[in-house]
Amino acid sequence: MERLWGLLHRVQQLSPISSQTVYQRVEGPRKGRLEEEEEDREEGAETLAHFCPMELKGPESLGSRPGQPNLIPWAAAGRRAAPYLVLTALLIFTGAFLLGYVAFRGSCQTCGDSVLVVNEDVNYETGLDSHGGTLYWNDLQAMFLRFLGEGRLEDTIRQTSLRERVAGSAGMAALTQDIRVAFSRQKLDHVWTDTHYVGLQFPDPAHPNTLRWVDEAGKVGEQLPLEDPDVYCPYSAIGNVTGELVYAHYGRPEDLQELRARGVDPAGRLLLVRVGVISFAQKVTNAQDFRARGVLIYPEPADFSQDPHKPSLSSQQAVYGHVHLGTGDPYTPGFPSFNQTQFPPVTSSGLPSIPAQPISADIASRLLRKLKGPVAPQEWQGHLLGSPYHLGPGPGMRLEVNNHRTSTPINNIFGCIEGRSEPDHYVVIGAQRDAWGPGAAKSAVGTAILLELVRTFASMVNNGFRPRRSLLFISWDGGDFGSVGSTEWLEGYLSVLHLKAVVYVSLDNAVLGDDKFHAKTSPLLTSLIESVLKQVDSPNHSGQTLYEQVVFTNPIWDAEVIRPLPMDSSAYSFTAFAGVPAVEFSFMEEDQAYPFLHTKEDTYEKLHQVLQGRLPAVAQAVAQLAGQLLIRLSHDRLLPLDFGRYGDVVLRHIGNLNEFSGELKARGLTLQWVYSARGDYIRAAEKLRQEIYSSEERDERLTRMYNVRIMRVEFYFLSQYVSPADSPFRHIFLGRGDHTLGALLDHLRLLRSNSSRTPGAPSSAGFQESRFRRQLALLTWTLQGAANALSGDVWNIDNNF
């Protein structure tokens, strides 16, 4: 009652103000609802938004009208009663308004939800549909899902998997043309192709690779049948090597150290290792570091699902995989392979100097039976023998690899929807198109989802949607040789892309099962991924979102979902080489690898069997995830990248450095520099967050300035003190080289090592103070540079260094 008296008093004292009321009708699900904007015409007054559908004015006294004498005897009493009449009218109006509001909310739940989302998410920018109405987040989400549902995702996966599409083949040339036509048919703003001439390695049909027994006298004996001469390791060293056979589990550094600890030295021998856990390239590099002579790689049945109701890999099938420890064309490292330009005759340091060859489980079983020596640890045991596996050594083997290098043209296909406000900032989404074998899971699924997203977003544009930033859709070639197409493109346009590419979303390896969901990603995208997971229904848990499915298993959702980007992902080069945050989604089987990846059994039928008929639903879920991520990244007013997350990442890694503070202090060394840089980064991130929070929301100049600072955070973590030609992966957390945090930690561990020589360490061996100081400087000043760049202009930098 007191509030009503106060309102009445205020109404009675209001002076006339010139104002104009503008009503905007909201179309779609809000039809019939009015939004009102009151524009104050007084100079300097701010625009006010009112939600009351009428303007209230106090009643004028009858006796106050000019020229109207007070002749009625009850007029004075009427004037005294006027406040009570107005109060009564206000009470009646308030009650009616509340009843009407409740009735409206009950009849239009979707409208209420949409308005709530828009009001809470001040970052989101609305657009207009083709009829001039406002597009809210729920509108765009509904539009996206409606157009996506009209596609033929499953048919596209099936048809793509039936086509030959090895890089450089005639089948690939035909598919390239078809996809370019499909892009053009959607009337995108730009469609084009670029061609690179790259060095790819293929088996020599006239001289197939061989594996033979060697007796104790060194005489070469019987040849073991390699069932499929087409299965090989691209970029293996060429030639033949001879040595005793040793079983080395997955070929990780710790596996090879365990061999040494058990009295079996890998040096001078051929290693038999299992597929999985780490890439083929890492296995061969590790073997080379331990001075092994060659590597044989086989699929261990124990590493795949033992469910009798699910298909398993044939025991005669070997697994394909390249062994270049890097990405792109290894014969033009750091340079783009355009137009067969003659670059200096340099090769990537990631090319191995020892040969490698895939073999089947059947051949591996024959080899394991010949091994003697110590029994392998329990966790190294497999299912190929009725008796325990031994470590060896075993009989002598001779491996001959005759692959040959060929200059091959590859083609990337691009389609673009230009942004409305920030067309020079690109949100990039891509999928590998080529495949060795049928490649249903490897690339057919990703290619099909890419085509459906192109069609869906083109339909949305035709119905009024226009993203703030440009959407760039790309179909990559040469992916099976180590992300060659994507890396060559990055190398060719690096000076442009690090300024303009906002995020990269990879569709490769998207569906390898349906039990688990993983996101291999930059920390900048973690919060956005969490938000989108809450918007997508689980493909195999009815009534649950993907987020609810994840937290049911593990309440700490990011520990269950988030993984670092591996080198064999096409997204890795975007982040580690170009400084662009990236993500790759994967649905996987429960604790088991998809058995047919990189084999000739990776067919549509096998993938459908593994998923027990749920392939369309899982592929649709990936498309929904990727699409809604693209909407947020391309249309939000402020980029939804969590730049503060790297403060947590640095803090976590600093904890690892703290373990060695005692040893360093004893040598008169300190880690204080890197601690100070970490503190400056955290302060700069918090300062930027506060600036954004207190800024004028609709100031386009400020918004663009903030977006530029946010989108380049990943680039700030590329070391500016090493050459991209010598150390292409310059990222201090994700890259490779002496400038990285991982290299610094490995060096610090030498403080506690008793050995005088470790694999991969410099020839001078042991901990070196000069090397430590250089590593610390490289790491510290990169981190400090990131803090300074996040602070903005030089006059805003406030650090305590």
Short mmCIF file of C-alpha atoms in Angstrom, two decimals, residues 319-586:
data_model
loop_
_atom_site.label_atom_id
_atom_site.label_comp_id
_atom_site.label_asym_id
_atom_site.label_seq_id
_atom_site.Cartn_x
_atom_site.Cartn_y
_atom_site.Cartn_z
CA VAL A 319 46.49 -51.32 -40.17
CA TYR A 320 47.67 -48.39 -42.30
CA GLY A 321 49.39 -45.35 -40.74
CA HIS A 322 51.97 -42.70 -41.66
CA VAL A 323 55.16 -42.32 -39.58
CA HIS A 324 56.07 -38.64 -40.11
CA LEU A 325 56.29 -37.01 -36.66
CA GLY A 326 54.69 -33.82 -37.87
CA THR A 327 52.01 -32.56 -40.23
CA GLY A 328 52.00 -31.36 -43.82
CA ASP A 329 54.38 -32.14 -46.66
CA PRO A 330 57.62 -33.32 -44.97
CA TYR A 331 59.64 -32.34 -48.04
CA THR A 332 58.77 -28.61 -47.74
CA PRO A 333 58.71 -28.10 -43.93
CA GLY A 334 57.48 -24.65 -42.95
CA PHE A 335 56.77 -23.67 -46.59
CA PRO A 336 53.59 -24.06 -48.67
CA SER A 337 53.75 -26.49 -51.61
CA PHE A 338 52.18 -24.19 -54.21
CA ASN A 339 52.83 -24.48 -57.95
CA GLN A 340 55.76 -26.89 -57.54
CA THR A 341 57.91 -23.97 -56.39
CA GLN A 342 61.54 -24.95 -55.89
CA PHE A 343 62.43 -24.60 -52.22
CA PRO A 344 65.78 -25.48 -50.64
CA PRO A 345 66.25 -29.28 -50.52
CA VAL A 346 65.28 -29.64 -46.85
CA THR A 347 63.29 -32.41 -45.20
CA SER A 348 61.33 -32.41 -41.98
CA SER A 349 63.18 -33.42 -38.85
CA GLY A 350 60.15 -35.62 -38.12
CA LEU A 351 60.97 -38.06 -40.93
CA PRO A 352 62.28 -41.33 -39.42
CA SER A 353 65.65 -42.82 -40.26
CA ILE A 354 64.52 -46.42 -39.66
CA PRO A 355 61.97 -48.49 -41.66
CA ALA A 356 58.51 -49.44 -40.39
CA GLN A 357 55.88 -51.85 -41.68
CA PRO A 358 52.36 -52.84 -40.54
CA ILE A 359 51.63 -56.57 -40.13
CA SER A 360 48.47 -58.54 -39.31
CA ALA A 361 47.63 -60.25 -36.01
CA ASP A 362 48.25 -63.64 -37.68
CA ILE A 363 51.84 -62.72 -38.62
CA ALA A 364 52.39 -61.19 -35.16
CA SER A 365 51.21 -64.45 -33.57
CA ARG A 366 53.84 -66.40 -35.52
CA LEU A 367 56.53 -63.98 -34.39
CA LEU A 368 55.48 -63.97 -30.73
CA ARG A 369 55.70 -67.79 -30.59
CA LYS A 370 59.41 -67.56 -31.44
CA LEU A 371 60.28 -65.11 -28.65
CA LYS A 372 62.16 -66.24 -25.56
CA GLY A 373 63.69 -64.36 -22.67
CA PRO A 374 61.79 -62.81 -19.73
CA VAL A 375 58.00 -63.08 -19.53
CA ALA A 376 56.32 -59.79 -20.41
CA PRO A 377 54.59 -57.86 -17.57
CA GLN A 378 50.95 -58.78 -16.96
CA GLU A 379 49.61 -55.55 -18.48
CA TRP A 380 51.59 -56.32 -21.67
CA GLN A 381 49.88 -59.68 -22.21
CA GLY A 382 47.47 -60.17 -25.12
CA HIS A 383 45.09 -62.71 -26.66
CA LEU A 384 47.13 -64.11 -29.55
CA LEU A 385 48.76 -67.00 -27.69
CA GLY A 386 47.56 -69.66 -25.28
CA SER A 387 50.73 -69.01 -23.28
CA PRO A 388 52.25 -65.79 -21.89
CA TYR A 389 54.00 -63.32 -24.18
CA HIS A 390 57.82 -63.14 -23.80
CA LEU A 391 59.96 -60.05 -24.36
CA GLY A 392 62.66 -61.75 -26.44
CA PRO A 393 65.05 -61.55 -28.04
CA GLY A 394 63.84 -63.91 -30.70
CA PRO A 395 65.09 -65.04 -34.09
CA GLY A 396 66.68 -62.68 -36.57
CA MET A 397 64.40 -60.86 -39.03
CA ARG A 398 65.09 -58.96 -42.23
CA LEU A 399 62.69 -56.09 -43.08
CA GLU A 400 62.82 -54.53 -46.55
CA VAL A 401 60.80 -51.39 -47.39
CA ASN A 402 60.62 -50.18 -51.00
CA ASN A 403 58.04 -47.36 -50.88
CA HIS A 404 58.61 -44.55 -53.37
CA ARG A 405 57.95 -40.80 -53.25
CA THR A 406 55.67 -39.17 -55.84
CA SER A 407 54.87 -35.49 -56.46
CA THR A 408 51.07 -35.43 -56.19
CA PRO A 409 48.52 -32.61 -56.70
CA ILE A 410 45.95 -32.33 -53.90
CA ASN A 411 42.94 -30.02 -53.79
CA ASN A 412 41.19 -28.28 -50.90
CA ILE A 413 37.64 -27.01 -51.53
CA PHE A 414 36.33 -23.85 -49.84
CA GLY A 415 32.89 -22.30 -49.40
CA CYS A 416 32.17 -19.05 -47.56
CA ILE A 417 29.18 -17.23 -46.07
CA GLU A 418 30.32 -13.64 -45.48
CA GLY A 419 29.69 -12.09 -42.09
CA ARG A 420 27.60 -8.97 -41.63
CA SER A 421 29.61 -6.93 -39.09
CA GLU A 422 33.00 -8.67 -38.97
CA PRO A 423 33.45 -10.31 -42.41
CA ASP A 424 37.24 -10.32 -41.96
CA HIS A 425 37.00 -12.71 -38.99
CA TYR A 426 36.53 -16.36 -39.98
CA VAL A 427 34.93 -19.25 -38.11
CA VAL A 428 36.36 -22.30 -39.90
CA ILE A 429 34.90 -25.82 -40.06
CA GLY A 430 36.52 -28.62 -42.02
CA ALA A 431 36.57 -32.35 -42.74
CA GLN A 432 39.06 -34.68 -44.38
CA ARG A 433 37.81 -35.95 -47.76
CA ASP A 434 40.46 -38.53 -48.74
CA ALA A 435 40.79 -42.03 -47.31
CA TRP A 436 42.98 -45.09 -47.62
CA GLY A 437 40.38 -47.81 -48.16
CA PRO A 438 36.61 -47.24 -47.69
CA GLY A 439 37.20 -44.78 -44.82
CA ALA A 440 33.60 -44.70 -43.59
CA ALA A 441 34.49 -43.64 -40.04
CA LYS A 442 37.71 -41.89 -41.02
CA SER A 443 36.32 -39.38 -43.51
CA ALA A 444 32.92 -40.30 -44.98
CA VAL A 445 31.05 -39.31 -41.81
CA GLY A 446 32.89 -35.98 -41.54
CA THR A 447 32.40 -35.20 -45.24
CA ALA A 448 28.67 -35.97 -45.00
CA ILE A 449 28.22 -33.75 -41.92
CA LEU A 450 30.16 -30.93 -43.61
CA LEU A 451 27.90 -31.07 -46.67
CA GLU A 452 24.78 -31.07 -44.47
CA LEU A 453 26.02 -28.06 -42.49
CA VAL A 454 26.73 -26.16 -45.72
CA ARG A 455 23.19 -26.88 -46.93
CA THR A 456 21.63 -26.04 -43.55
CA PHE A 457 23.39 -22.70 -43.06
CA ALA A 458 22.70 -21.71 -46.69
CA SER A 459 18.98 -22.37 -46.04
CA MET A 460 19.13 -20.29 -42.85
CA VAL A 461 20.69 -17.39 -44.75
CA ASN A 462 17.87 -17.60 -47.29
CA ASN A 463 15.44 -17.27 -44.38
CA GLY A 464 16.92 -14.16 -42.82
CA PHE A 465 19.94 -15.36 -40.80
CA ARG A 466 23.16 -13.48 -41.38
CA PRO A 467 26.13 -14.25 -39.14
CA ARG A 468 28.16 -11.46 -37.63
CA ARG A 469 31.40 -13.21 -38.68
CA SER A 470 32.20 -15.18 -41.83
CA LEU A 471 31.66 -18.94 -41.93
CA LEU A 472 34.33 -20.83 -43.88
CA PHE A 473 33.57 -24.46 -44.84
CA ILE A 474 36.54 -26.56 -46.07
CA SER A 475 36.94 -30.08 -47.49
CA TRP A 476 40.58 -31.16 -47.02
CA ASP A 477 42.68 -33.43 -49.22
CA GLY A 478 45.74 -35.44 -48.13
CA GLY A 479 44.56 -35.98 -44.57
CA ASP A 480 45.65 -39.62 -44.37
CA PHE A 481 49.27 -38.57 -44.95
CA GLY A 482 49.34 -36.34 -41.87
CA SER A 483 46.88 -33.45 -42.37
CA VAL A 484 48.80 -32.43 -45.48
CA GLY A 485 46.04 -30.35 -47.10
CA SER A 486 45.17 -28.34 -43.99
CA THR A 487 48.79 -27.76 -42.97
CA GLU A 488 49.85 -26.61 -46.44
CA TRP A 489 46.96 -24.14 -46.45
CA LEU A 490 48.01 -22.82 -43.03
CA GLU A 491 51.61 -22.50 -44.20
CA GLY A 492 50.51 -20.64 -47.32
CA TYR A 493 48.33 -18.09 -45.52
CA LEU A 494 49.81 -17.97 -42.02
CA SER A 495 50.41 -14.22 -42.05
CA VAL A 496 46.69 -13.69 -42.75
CA LEU A 497 45.08 -16.49 -40.76
CA HIS A 498 46.60 -15.74 -37.38
CA LEU A 499 44.92 -12.31 -37.63
CA LYS A 500 41.57 -13.46 -39.02
CA ALA A 501 40.77 -17.08 -38.10
CA VAL A 502 38.70 -17.18 -34.90
CA VAL A 503 38.26 -20.94 -34.29
CA TYR A 504 38.65 -24.21 -36.20
CA VAL A 505 36.09 -27.02 -35.78
CA SER A 506 37.18 -30.46 -37.09
CA LEU A 507 34.66 -33.13 -38.14
CA ASP A 508 37.26 -35.90 -38.56
CA ASN A 509 36.85 -39.14 -36.56
CA ALA A 510 33.50 -37.84 -35.34
CA VAL A 511 31.76 -41.22 -34.99
CA LEU A 512 33.84 -44.15 -33.73
CA GLY A 513 31.17 -45.48 -31.36
CA ASP A 514 28.36 -44.11 -29.21
CA ASP A 515 29.18 -44.84 -25.55
CA LYS A 516 31.60 -42.02 -24.72
CA PHE A 517 31.91 -38.42 -25.91
CA HIS A 518 35.30 -36.69 -26.05
CA ALA A 519 36.26 -33.19 -27.15
CA LYS A 520 39.93 -32.69 -28.01
CA THR A 521 40.25 -28.96 -27.68
CA SER A 522 41.97 -25.76 -26.67
CA PRO A 523 41.12 -24.57 -23.12
CA LEU A 524 39.57 -21.43 -24.64
CA LEU A 525 36.60 -23.47 -25.91
CA THR A 526 35.87 -25.51 -22.79
CA SER A 527 33.12 -23.26 -21.37
CA LEU A 528 31.40 -22.93 -24.75
CA ILE A 529 31.46 -26.72 -25.23
CA GLU A 530 29.82 -27.14 -21.82
CA SER A 531 27.07 -24.71 -22.81
CA VAL A 532 26.39 -26.44 -26.14
CA LEU A 533 26.37 -29.93 -24.58
CA LYS A 534 23.37 -28.76 -22.53
CA GLN A 535 21.50 -27.94 -25.76
CA VAL A 536 21.95 -31.28 -27.59
CA ASP A 537 19.99 -34.46 -26.85
CA SER A 538 21.97 -37.65 -26.22
CA PRO A 539 21.69 -40.03 -29.20
CA ASN A 540 21.50 -43.13 -26.97
CA HIS A 541 20.03 -41.95 -23.64
CA SER A 542 16.44 -40.91 -24.23
CA GLY A 543 15.31 -37.82 -22.33
CA GLN A 544 18.85 -36.70 -21.48
CA THR A 545 21.07 -34.04 -22.93
CA LEU A 546 24.67 -34.92 -23.72
CA TYR A 547 25.72 -32.94 -20.66
CA GLU A 548 23.39 -34.94 -18.40
CA GLN A 549 24.72 -38.17 -19.91
CA VAL A 550 28.29 -37.10 -19.14
CA VAL A 551 27.75 -35.90 -15.55
CA PHE A 552 25.79 -39.06 -14.74
CA THR A 553 29.09 -40.91 -15.24
CA ASN A 554 31.38 -38.26 -13.75
CA PRO A 555 30.14 -35.08 -11.97
CA ILE A 556 33.38 -33.34 -13.01
CA TRP A 557 32.24 -33.12 -16.62
CA ASP A 558 35.44 -31.72 -18.14
CA ALA A 559 37.55 -34.53 -16.65
CA GLU A 560 35.26 -36.94 -18.49
CA VAL A 561 35.08 -35.06 -21.81
CA ILE A 562 38.03 -32.71 -22.41
CA ARG A 563 41.26 -34.07 -23.93
CA PRO A 564 44.35 -32.30 -25.35
CA LEU A 565 44.72 -32.06 -29.10
CA PRO A 566 46.88 -34.94 -30.45
CA MET A 567 49.30 -34.44 -33.33
CA ASP A 568 47.38 -36.85 -35.57
CA SER A 569 44.32 -34.55 -35.49
CA SER A 570 43.86 -32.03 -38.31
CA ALA A 571 42.93 -29.53 -35.58
CA TYR A 572 46.41 -29.80 -34.02
CA SER A 573 48.18 -27.69 -36.66
CA PHE A 574 45.63 -24.91 -36.31
CA THR A 575 46.50 -24.49 -32.63
CA ALA A 576 50.14 -25.62 -32.31
CA PHE A 577 51.31 -24.10 -35.62
CA ALA A 578 48.95 -21.19 -36.40
CA GLY A 579 47.75 -20.21 -32.91
CA VAL A 580 44.04 -20.70 -33.68
CA PRO A 581 41.89 -22.39 -30.99
CA ALA A 582 40.48 -25.66 -32.33
CA VAL A 583 38.27 -28.58 -31.36
CA GLU A 584 37.63 -32.11 -32.65
CA PHE A 585 34.58 -34.05 -31.42
CA SER A 586 34.49 -37.85 -31.15
#
